Coordinates of C-alpha atoms in Angstrom, one line a residue:
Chain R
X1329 CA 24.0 -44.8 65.9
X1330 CA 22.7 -42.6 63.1
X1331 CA 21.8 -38.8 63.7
X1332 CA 19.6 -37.8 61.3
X1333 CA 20.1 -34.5 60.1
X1334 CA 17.1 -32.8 59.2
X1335 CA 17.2 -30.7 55.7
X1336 CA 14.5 -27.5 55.3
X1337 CA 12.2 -27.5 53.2
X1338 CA 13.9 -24.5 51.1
X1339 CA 17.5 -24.5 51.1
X1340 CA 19.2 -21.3 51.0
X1341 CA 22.2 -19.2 52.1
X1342 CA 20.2 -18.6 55.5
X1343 CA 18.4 -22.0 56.2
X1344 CA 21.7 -23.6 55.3
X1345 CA 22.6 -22.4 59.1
X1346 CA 20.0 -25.0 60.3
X1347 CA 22.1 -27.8 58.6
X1348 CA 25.3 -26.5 60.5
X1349 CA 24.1 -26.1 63.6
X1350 CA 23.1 -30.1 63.5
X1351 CA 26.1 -31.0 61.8
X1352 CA 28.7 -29.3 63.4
X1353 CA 28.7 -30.7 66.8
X1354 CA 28.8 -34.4 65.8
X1355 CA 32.5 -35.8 65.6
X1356 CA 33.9 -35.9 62.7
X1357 CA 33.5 -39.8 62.2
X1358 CA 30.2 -39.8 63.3
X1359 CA 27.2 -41.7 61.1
X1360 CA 24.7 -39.0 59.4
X1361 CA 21.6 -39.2 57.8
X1362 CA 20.7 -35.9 56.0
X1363 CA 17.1 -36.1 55.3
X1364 CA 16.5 -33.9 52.2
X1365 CA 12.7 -35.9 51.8
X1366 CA 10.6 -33.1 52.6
X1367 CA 13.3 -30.0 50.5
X1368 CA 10.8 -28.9 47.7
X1369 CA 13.6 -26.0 47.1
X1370 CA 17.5 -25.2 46.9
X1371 CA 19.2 -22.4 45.6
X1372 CA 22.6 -22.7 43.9
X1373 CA 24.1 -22.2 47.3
X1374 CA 22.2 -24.8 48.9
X1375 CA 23.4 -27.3 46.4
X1376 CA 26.6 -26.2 46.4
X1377 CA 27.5 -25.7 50.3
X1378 CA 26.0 -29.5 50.4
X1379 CA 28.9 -30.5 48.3
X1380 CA 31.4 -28.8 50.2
X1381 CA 29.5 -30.4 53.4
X1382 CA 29.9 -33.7 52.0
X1383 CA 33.6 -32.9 51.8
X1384 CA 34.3 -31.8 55.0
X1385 CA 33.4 -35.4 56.2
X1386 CA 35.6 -37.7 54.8
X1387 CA 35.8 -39.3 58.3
X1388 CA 32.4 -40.8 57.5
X1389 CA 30.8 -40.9 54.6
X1390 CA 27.4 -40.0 55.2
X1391 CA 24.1 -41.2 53.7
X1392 CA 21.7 -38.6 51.7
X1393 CA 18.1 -38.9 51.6
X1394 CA 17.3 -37.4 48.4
X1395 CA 13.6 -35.3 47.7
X1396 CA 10.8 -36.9 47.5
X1397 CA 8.9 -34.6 45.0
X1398 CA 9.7 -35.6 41.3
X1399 CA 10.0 -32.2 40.5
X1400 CA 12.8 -31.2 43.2
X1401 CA 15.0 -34.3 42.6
X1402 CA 14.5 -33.8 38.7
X1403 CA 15.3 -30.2 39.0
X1404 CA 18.5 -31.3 41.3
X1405 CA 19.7 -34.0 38.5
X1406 CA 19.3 -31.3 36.1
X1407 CA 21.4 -29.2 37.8
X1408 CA 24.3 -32.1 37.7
X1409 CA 23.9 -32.2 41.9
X1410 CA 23.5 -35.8 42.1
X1411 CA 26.4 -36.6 39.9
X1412 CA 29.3 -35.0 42.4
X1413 CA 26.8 -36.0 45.7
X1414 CA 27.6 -39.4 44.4
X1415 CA 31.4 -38.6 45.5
X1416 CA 30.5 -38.0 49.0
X1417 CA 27.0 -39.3 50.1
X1418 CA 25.4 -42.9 50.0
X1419 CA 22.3 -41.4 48.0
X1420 CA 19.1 -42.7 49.3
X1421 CA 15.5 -42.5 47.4
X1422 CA 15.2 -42.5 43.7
X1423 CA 17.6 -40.6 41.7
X1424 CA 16.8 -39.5 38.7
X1425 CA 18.8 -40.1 35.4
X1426 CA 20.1 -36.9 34.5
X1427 CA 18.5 -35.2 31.9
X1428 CA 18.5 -31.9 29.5
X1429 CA 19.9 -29.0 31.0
X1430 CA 17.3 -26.1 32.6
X1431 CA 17.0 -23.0 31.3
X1432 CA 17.0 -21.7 34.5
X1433 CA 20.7 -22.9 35.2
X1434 CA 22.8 -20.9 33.7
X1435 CA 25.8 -23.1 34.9
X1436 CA 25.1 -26.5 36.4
X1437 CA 27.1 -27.8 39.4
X1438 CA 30.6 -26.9 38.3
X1439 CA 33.4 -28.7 40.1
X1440 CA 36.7 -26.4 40.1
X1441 CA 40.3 -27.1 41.2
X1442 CA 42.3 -26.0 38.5
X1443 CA 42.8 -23.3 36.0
X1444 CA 41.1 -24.5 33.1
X1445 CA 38.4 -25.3 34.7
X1446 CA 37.6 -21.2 35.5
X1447 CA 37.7 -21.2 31.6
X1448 CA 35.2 -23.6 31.1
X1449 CA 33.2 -22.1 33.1
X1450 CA 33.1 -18.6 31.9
X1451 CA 33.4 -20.0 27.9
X1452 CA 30.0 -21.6 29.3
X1453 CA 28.5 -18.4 31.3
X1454 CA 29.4 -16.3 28.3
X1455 CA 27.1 -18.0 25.9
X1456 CA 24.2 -18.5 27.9
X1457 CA 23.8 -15.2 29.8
X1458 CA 23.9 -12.7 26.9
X1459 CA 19.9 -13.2 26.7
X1460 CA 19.0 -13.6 30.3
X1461 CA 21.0 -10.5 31.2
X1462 CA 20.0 -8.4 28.1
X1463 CA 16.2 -9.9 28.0
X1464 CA 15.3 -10.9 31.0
X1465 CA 17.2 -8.7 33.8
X1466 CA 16.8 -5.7 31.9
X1467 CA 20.8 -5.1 32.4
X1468 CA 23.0 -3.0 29.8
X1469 CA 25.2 -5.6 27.7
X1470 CA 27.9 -4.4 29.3
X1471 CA 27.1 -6.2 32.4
X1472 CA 27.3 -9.0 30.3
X1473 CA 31.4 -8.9 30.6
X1474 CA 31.4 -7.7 34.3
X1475 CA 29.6 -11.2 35.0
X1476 CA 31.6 -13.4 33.1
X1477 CA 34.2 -10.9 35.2
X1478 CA 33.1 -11.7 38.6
X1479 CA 32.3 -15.4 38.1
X1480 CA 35.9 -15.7 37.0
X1481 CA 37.3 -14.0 40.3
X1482 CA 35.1 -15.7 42.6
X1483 CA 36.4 -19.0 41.2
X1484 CA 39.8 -17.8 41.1
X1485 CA 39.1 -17.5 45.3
X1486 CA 39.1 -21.4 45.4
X1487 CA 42.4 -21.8 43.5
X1488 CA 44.1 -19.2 45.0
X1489 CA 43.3 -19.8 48.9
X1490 CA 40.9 -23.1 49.8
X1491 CA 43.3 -25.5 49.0
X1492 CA 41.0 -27.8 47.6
X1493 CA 38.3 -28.4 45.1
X1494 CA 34.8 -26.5 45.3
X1495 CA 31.5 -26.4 43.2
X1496 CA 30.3 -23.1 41.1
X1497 CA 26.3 -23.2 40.0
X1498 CA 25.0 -20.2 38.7
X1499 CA 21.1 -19.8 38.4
X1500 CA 18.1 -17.2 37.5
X1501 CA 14.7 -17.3 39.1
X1502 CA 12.4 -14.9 40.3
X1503 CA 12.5 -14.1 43.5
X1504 CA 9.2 -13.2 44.2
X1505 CA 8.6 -13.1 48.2
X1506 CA 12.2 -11.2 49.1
X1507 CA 12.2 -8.5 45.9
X1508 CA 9.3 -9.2 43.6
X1509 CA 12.0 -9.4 40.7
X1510 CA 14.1 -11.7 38.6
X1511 CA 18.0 -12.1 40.0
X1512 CA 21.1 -13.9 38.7
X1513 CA 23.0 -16.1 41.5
X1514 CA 26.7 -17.3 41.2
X1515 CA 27.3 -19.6 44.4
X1516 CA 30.2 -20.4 45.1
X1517 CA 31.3 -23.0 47.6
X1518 CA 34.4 -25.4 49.0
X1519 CA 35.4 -26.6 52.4
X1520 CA 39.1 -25.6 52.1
X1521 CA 41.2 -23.3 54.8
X1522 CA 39.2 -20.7 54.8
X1523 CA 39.6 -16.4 54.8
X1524 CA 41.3 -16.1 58.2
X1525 CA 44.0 -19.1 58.0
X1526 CA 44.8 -18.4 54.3
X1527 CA 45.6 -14.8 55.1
X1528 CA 47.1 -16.2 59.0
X1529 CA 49.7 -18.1 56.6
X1530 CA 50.9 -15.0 54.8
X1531 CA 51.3 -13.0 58.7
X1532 CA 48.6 -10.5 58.3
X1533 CA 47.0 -10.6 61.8
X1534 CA 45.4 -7.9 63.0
X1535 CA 45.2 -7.4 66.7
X1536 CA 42.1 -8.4 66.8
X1537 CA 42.1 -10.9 64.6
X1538 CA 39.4 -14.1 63.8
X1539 CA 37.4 -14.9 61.0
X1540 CA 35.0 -11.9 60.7
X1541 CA 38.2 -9.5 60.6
X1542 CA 39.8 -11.9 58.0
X1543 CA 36.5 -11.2 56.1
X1544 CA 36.9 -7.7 56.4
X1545 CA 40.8 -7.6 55.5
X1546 CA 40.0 -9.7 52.6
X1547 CA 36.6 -8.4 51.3
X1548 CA 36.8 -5.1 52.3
X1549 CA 40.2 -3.5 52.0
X1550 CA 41.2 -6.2 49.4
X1551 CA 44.1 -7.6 51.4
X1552 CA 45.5 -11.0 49.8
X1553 CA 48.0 -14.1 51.7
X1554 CA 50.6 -12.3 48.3
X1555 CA 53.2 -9.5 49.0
X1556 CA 52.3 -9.0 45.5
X1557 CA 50.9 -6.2 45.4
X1558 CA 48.6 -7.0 42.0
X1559 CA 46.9 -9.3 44.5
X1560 CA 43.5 -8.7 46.2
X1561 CA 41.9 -6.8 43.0
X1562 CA 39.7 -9.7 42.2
X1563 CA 37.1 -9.6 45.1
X1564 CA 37.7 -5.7 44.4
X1565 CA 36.4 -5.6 41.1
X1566 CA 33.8 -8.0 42.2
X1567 CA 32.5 -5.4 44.8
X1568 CA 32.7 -2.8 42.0
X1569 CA 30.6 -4.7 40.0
X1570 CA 28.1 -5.4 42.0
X1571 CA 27.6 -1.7 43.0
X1572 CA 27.1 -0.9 39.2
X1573 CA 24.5 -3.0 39.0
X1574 CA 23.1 -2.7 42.5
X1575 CA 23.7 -6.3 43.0
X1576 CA 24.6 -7.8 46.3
X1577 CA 27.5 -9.8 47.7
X1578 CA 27.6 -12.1 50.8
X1579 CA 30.7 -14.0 51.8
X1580 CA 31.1 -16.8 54.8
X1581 CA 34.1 -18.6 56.2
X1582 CA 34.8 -20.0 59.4
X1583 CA 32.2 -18.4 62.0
X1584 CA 31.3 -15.2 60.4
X1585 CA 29.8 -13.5 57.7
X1586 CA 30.2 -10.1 55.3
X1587 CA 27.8 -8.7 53.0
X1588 CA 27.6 -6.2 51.0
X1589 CA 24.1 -4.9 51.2
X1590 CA 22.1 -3.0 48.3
X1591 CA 19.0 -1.1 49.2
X1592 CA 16.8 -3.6 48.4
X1593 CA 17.8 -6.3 50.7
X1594 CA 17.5 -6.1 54.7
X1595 CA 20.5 -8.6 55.7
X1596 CA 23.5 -7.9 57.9
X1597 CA 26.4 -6.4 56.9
X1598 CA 28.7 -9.0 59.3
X1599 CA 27.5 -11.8 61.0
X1600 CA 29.7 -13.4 63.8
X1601 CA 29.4 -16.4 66.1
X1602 CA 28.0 -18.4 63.1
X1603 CA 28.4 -22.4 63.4
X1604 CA 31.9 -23.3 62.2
X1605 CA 32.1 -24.4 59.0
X1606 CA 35.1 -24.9 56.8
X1607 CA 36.4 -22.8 53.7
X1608 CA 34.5 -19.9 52.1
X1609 CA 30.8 -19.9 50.4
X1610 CA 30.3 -16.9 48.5
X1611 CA 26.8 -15.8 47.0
X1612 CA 26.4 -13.1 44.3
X1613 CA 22.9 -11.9 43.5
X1614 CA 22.3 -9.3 40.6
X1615 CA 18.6 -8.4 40.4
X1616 CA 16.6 -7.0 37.8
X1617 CA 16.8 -3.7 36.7
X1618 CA 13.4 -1.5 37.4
X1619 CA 12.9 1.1 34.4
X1620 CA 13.0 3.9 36.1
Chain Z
X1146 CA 62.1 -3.7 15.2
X1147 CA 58.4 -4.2 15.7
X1148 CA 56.9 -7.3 17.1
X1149 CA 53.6 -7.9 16.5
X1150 CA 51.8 -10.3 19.3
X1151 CA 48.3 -11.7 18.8
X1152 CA 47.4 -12.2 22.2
X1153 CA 44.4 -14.3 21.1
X1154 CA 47.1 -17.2 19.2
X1155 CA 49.1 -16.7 22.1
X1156 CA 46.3 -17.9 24.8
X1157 CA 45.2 -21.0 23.1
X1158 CA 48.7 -21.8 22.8
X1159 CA 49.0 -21.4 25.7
X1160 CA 46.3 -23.4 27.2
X1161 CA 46.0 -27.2 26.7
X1162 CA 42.3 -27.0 24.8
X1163 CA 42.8 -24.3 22.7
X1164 CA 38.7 -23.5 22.3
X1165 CA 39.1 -20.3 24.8
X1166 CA 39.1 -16.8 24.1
X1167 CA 39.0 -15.3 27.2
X1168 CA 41.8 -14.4 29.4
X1169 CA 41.1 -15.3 32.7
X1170 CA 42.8 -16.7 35.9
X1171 CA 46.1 -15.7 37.1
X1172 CA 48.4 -19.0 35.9
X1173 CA 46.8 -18.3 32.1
X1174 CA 47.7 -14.9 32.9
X1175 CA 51.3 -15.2 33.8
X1176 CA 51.5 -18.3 31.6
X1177 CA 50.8 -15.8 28.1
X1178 CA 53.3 -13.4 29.3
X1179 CA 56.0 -15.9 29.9
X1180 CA 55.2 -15.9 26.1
X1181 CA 55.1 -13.1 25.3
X1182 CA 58.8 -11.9 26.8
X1183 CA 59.8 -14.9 24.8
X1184 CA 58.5 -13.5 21.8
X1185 CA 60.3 -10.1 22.3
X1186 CA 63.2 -9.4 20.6
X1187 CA 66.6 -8.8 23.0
X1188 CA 68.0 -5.5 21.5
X1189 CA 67.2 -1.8 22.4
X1190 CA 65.1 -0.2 21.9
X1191 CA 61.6 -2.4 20.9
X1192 CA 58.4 -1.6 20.0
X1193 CA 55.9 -5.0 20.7
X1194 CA 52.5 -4.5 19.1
X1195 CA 49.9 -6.3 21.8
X1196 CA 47.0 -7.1 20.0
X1197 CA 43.7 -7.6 21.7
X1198 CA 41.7 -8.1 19.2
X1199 CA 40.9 -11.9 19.7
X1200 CA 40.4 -11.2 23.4
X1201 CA 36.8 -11.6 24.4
X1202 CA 37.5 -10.8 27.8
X1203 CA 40.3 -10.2 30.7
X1204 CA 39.6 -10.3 34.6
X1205 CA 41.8 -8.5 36.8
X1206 CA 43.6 -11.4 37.9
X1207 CA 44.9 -11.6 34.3
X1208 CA 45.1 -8.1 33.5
X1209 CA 47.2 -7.5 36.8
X1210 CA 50.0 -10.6 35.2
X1211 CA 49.3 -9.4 31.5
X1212 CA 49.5 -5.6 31.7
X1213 CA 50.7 -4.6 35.0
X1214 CA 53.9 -7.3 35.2
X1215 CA 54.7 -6.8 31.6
X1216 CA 55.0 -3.3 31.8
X1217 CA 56.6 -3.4 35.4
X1218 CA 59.4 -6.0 34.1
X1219 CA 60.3 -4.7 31.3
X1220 CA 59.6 -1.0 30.7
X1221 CA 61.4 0.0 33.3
X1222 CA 65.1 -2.2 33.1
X1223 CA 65.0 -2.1 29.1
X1224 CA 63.9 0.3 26.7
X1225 CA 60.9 -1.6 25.5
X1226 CA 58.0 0.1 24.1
X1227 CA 54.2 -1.4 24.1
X1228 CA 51.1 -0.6 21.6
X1229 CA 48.1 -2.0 23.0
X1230 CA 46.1 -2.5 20.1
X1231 CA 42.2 -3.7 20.1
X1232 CA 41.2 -2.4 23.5
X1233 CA 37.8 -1.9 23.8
X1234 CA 34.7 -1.6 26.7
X1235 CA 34.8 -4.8 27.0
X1236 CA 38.8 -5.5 28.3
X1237 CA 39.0 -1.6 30.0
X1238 CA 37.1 -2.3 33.4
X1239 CA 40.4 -4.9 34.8
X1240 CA 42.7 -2.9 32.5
X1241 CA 41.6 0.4 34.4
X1242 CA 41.8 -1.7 37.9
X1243 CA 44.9 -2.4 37.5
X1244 CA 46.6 0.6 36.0
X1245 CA 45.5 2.6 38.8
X1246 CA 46.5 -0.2 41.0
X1247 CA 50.1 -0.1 40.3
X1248 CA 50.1 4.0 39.2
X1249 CA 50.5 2.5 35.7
X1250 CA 49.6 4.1 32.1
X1251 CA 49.9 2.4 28.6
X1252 CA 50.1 3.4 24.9
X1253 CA 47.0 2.5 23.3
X1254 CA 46.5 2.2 19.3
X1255 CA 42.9 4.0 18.1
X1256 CA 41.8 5.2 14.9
X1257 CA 42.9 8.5 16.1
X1258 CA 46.1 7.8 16.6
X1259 CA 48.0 6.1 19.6
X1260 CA 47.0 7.7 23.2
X1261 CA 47.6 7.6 26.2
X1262 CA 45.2 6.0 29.4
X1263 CA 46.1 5.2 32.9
X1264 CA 47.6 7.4 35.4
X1265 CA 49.5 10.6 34.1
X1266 CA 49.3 14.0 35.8
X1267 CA 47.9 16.9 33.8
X1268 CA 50.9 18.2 32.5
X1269 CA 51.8 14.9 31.0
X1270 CA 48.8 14.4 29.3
X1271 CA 49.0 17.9 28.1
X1272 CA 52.6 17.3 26.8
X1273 CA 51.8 13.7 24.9
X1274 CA 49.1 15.6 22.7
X1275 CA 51.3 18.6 22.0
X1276 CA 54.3 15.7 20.9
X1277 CA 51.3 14.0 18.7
X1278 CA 50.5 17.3 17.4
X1279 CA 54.4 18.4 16.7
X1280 CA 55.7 14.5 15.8
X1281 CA 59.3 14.3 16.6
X1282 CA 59.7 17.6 19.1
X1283 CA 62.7 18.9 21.4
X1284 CA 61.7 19.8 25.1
X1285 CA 62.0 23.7 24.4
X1286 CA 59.4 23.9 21.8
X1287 CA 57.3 21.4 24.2
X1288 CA 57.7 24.2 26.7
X1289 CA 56.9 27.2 24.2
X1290 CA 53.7 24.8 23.1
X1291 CA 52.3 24.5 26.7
X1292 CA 53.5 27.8 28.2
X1293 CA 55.8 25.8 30.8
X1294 CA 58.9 26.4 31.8
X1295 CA 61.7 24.1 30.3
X1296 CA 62.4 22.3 33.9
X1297 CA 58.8 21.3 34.5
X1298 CA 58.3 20.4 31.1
X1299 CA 61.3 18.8 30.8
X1300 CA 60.6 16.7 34.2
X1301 CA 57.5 15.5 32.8
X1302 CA 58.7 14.3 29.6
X1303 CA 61.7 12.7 31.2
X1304 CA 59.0 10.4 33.1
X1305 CA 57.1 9.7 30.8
X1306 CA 60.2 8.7 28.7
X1307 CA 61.3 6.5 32.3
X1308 CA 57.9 4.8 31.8
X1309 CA 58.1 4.3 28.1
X1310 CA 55.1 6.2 26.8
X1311 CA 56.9 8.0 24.7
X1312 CA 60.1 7.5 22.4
X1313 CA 63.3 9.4 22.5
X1314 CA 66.2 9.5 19.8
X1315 CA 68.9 12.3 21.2
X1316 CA 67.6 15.1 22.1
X1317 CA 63.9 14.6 20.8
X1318 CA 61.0 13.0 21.7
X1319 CA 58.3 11.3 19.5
X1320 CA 55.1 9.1 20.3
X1321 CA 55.6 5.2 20.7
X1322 CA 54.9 3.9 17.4
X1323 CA 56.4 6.5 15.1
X1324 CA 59.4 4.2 14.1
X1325 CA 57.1 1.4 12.8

């Protein structure tokens, strides 16, 4: 038997819970259908937690039912979704050839796992963002750097701790029904261990310990799986970063969730009791800057 | 003997395509200081001229293996002195991080002159400009200069001797760089 799991109609950090809560419970062999047919919308998290979903079920490979609006599925192929999907879903529907890049993506689906592949990405980010940030976000060129900055870390989070492989994407749009403003997204996502085992591994337990206080430990008192003590800076200067530019930072693994949570956005600082779900997805989000 | 170390040739040696010019990720990081202590010469004292200005950017990741571990390693079990030359906005956010991180400061090469950044105390910082005013100094006219007595003054300048920001030939001090 097939389950057929039902994909919104805009896929985000928040509606990707829906797809969890139908995913999760299935064993890990079991025969899936997601039915993206009726998505008009994903955001650079959407696509990239659907990788790392596809990844988590290796038992099974399971079958994708791609968009049927031209302009989604084109908009996906642009981004370079279809080309990793490919790795871990039987894509259903018509696929579109992949075409020029969008504007709009400032990096397309960006698969890292090693080193060099943090440089590419950044060597990329650099020459693309010095107009959108400058021009279009209203942002001082110095926030130029601190991106390129916190994109680096926040890839440097899959080599150091998932264990695995995870996708980058990094987008612009204006996000007119949450802030009535343009943002920058990095998402990043993989299905590796995960906050609270990789720091488990190194003995820092609390005593009360489970994945919202590994989120804590490692988000907000910068505690790394290293005795080094040079470790845990990255996420730090991330979190400095994006209280510069009154940006906002949301990281999940395992059942819970941490956010850090500017003025201008009404979400909770921790989530807990969230659907399992392996590794860590982080979202950056770095809005326009109002004249003031 | 001055070594001179373009960290910019360094990193795309370093790295297998040699198109980048940003120092990012830890393994580049500790990778580019494996070469640069194999650049440094082996005798006592040294002065190693790092040169930043090829560097489009540094996170802190690399800045922590770079900077911090560099100066960690080898300041403190040889007498090895370190210009950091071609600083600018752009590296000093992760540079900053990380010197305050590990209580850490660093000789840095301006058109002023060299100075000091990172964590010093006020007396330090107030000693290091009277031994750029002076040049080579003793730590009894150091005192005179800052109206200190000659055990606090000389505490301070024994430190930042300990952590190589400044030089010391007998009895007197000088700023890092003076023996180019």
């Amino acid at each position: 038997m097939t389950t057929v799991i039902n994909i919104p109609q805009s896929l985000d950090e928040n509606s990707f819970e829906q797809v969890l809560e139908q995913v999760v419970p299935l064993p890990p062999d079991a025969r899936m259908l997601l039915d993206a047919r009726h998505t008009r919308w994903a955001s650079p998290y959407g696509l990239t937690a659907l990788l790392a979903l596809g990844q988590s079920r290796d038992a099974a490979r399971p079958t994708l039912a791609v968009p049927d609006a031209d302009d989604t599925t084109s908009y996906w192929a642009r981004s370079n979704f279809f080309y990793y999907a490919g790795e871990f879903f039987d894509l259903k529907g018509v696929v579109p050839r992949r075409s020029q890049g969008d504007s709009a993506v400032l990096l397309e689906v960006t698969p890292i796992a090693k080193s060099e592949d943090v440089h590419g990405a950044v060597d990329r980010i650099q020459e693309k963002t010095s107009q959108i940030i400058g021009k279009e976000l209203g942002l001082d060129p110095k926030a130029i750097v601190g991106f390129a900055m916190t994109l680096s870390e926040v890839c440097q989070n899959i080599l150091e701790h998932a264990g695995r492989g995870g996708w980058v994407m990094v987008q612009t749009y204006n996000w007119t029904r949450r802030l009535g403003r343009r943002v920058v997204v990095i998402a990043v996502c993989d299905a590796g261990v995960g906050f609270r085992k990789s720091l488990e591994s190194a003995g820092h337990m609390t005593d009360r310990w489970d994945d919202a206080a590994a989120l804590e430990a490692a988000v907000i008192r910068s505690v790394s799986r290293f005795r080094d003590p040079g470790r845990g800076q990255g996420l730090a200067g991330v979190r400095k970063y994006i209280g510069r530019w009154d940006g906002k930072l949301s990281v999940r693994s395992g059942t819970a969730r941490i956010a850090i949570v500017p003025s201008w956005d009404d979400d909770l600082p921790l989530q807990e009791g969230l659907t399992q779900f392996p590794g860590a997805q982080i979202q950056v989000t770095i809005p326009e800057r109002i004249a003031r | 003997m001055t070594t001179h170390i373009d960290l910019g040739t360094v990193l795309r040696q370093t790295l297998s395509a040699n198109l980048y010019s940003n120092l990012v990720t830890r393994p580049t990081g500790a990778a580019v200081r494996t070469q640069i202590e194999l650049q440094l010469h082996d005798t006592d004292p040294s002065l190693t001229i790092i040169d930043f200005s090829h560097v489009s950017m540094i996170d802190f990741s690399c800045a922590d293996e770079v900077i911090a571990k560099l100066l960690l390693r080898l300041a403190t079990d040889r007498e090895a002195y370190f210009v950091f030359r071609g600083l600018t906005d752009d590296h000093w956010d992760s540079v900053e991080a990380v010197l305050e991180r590990h209580g850490l400061a660093l000789v840095v090469e301006r058109e002023s002159g060299v100075e000091l950044v990172g964590v010093l105390d006020d007396l330090e910082r107030r000693a290091f400009q009277a031994i750029k005013r002076r040049g080579r100094t003793e730590v009894w006219d150091l005192a005179r200069d800052l109206g200190e007595s000659e055990y606090l003054t000389r505490g301070a300048i024994e430190r930042m001797w300990r952590r190589r920001l400044i030089m010391r030939v007998g009895d007197t001090y000088m700023p890092v760089g003076e023996l180019q």
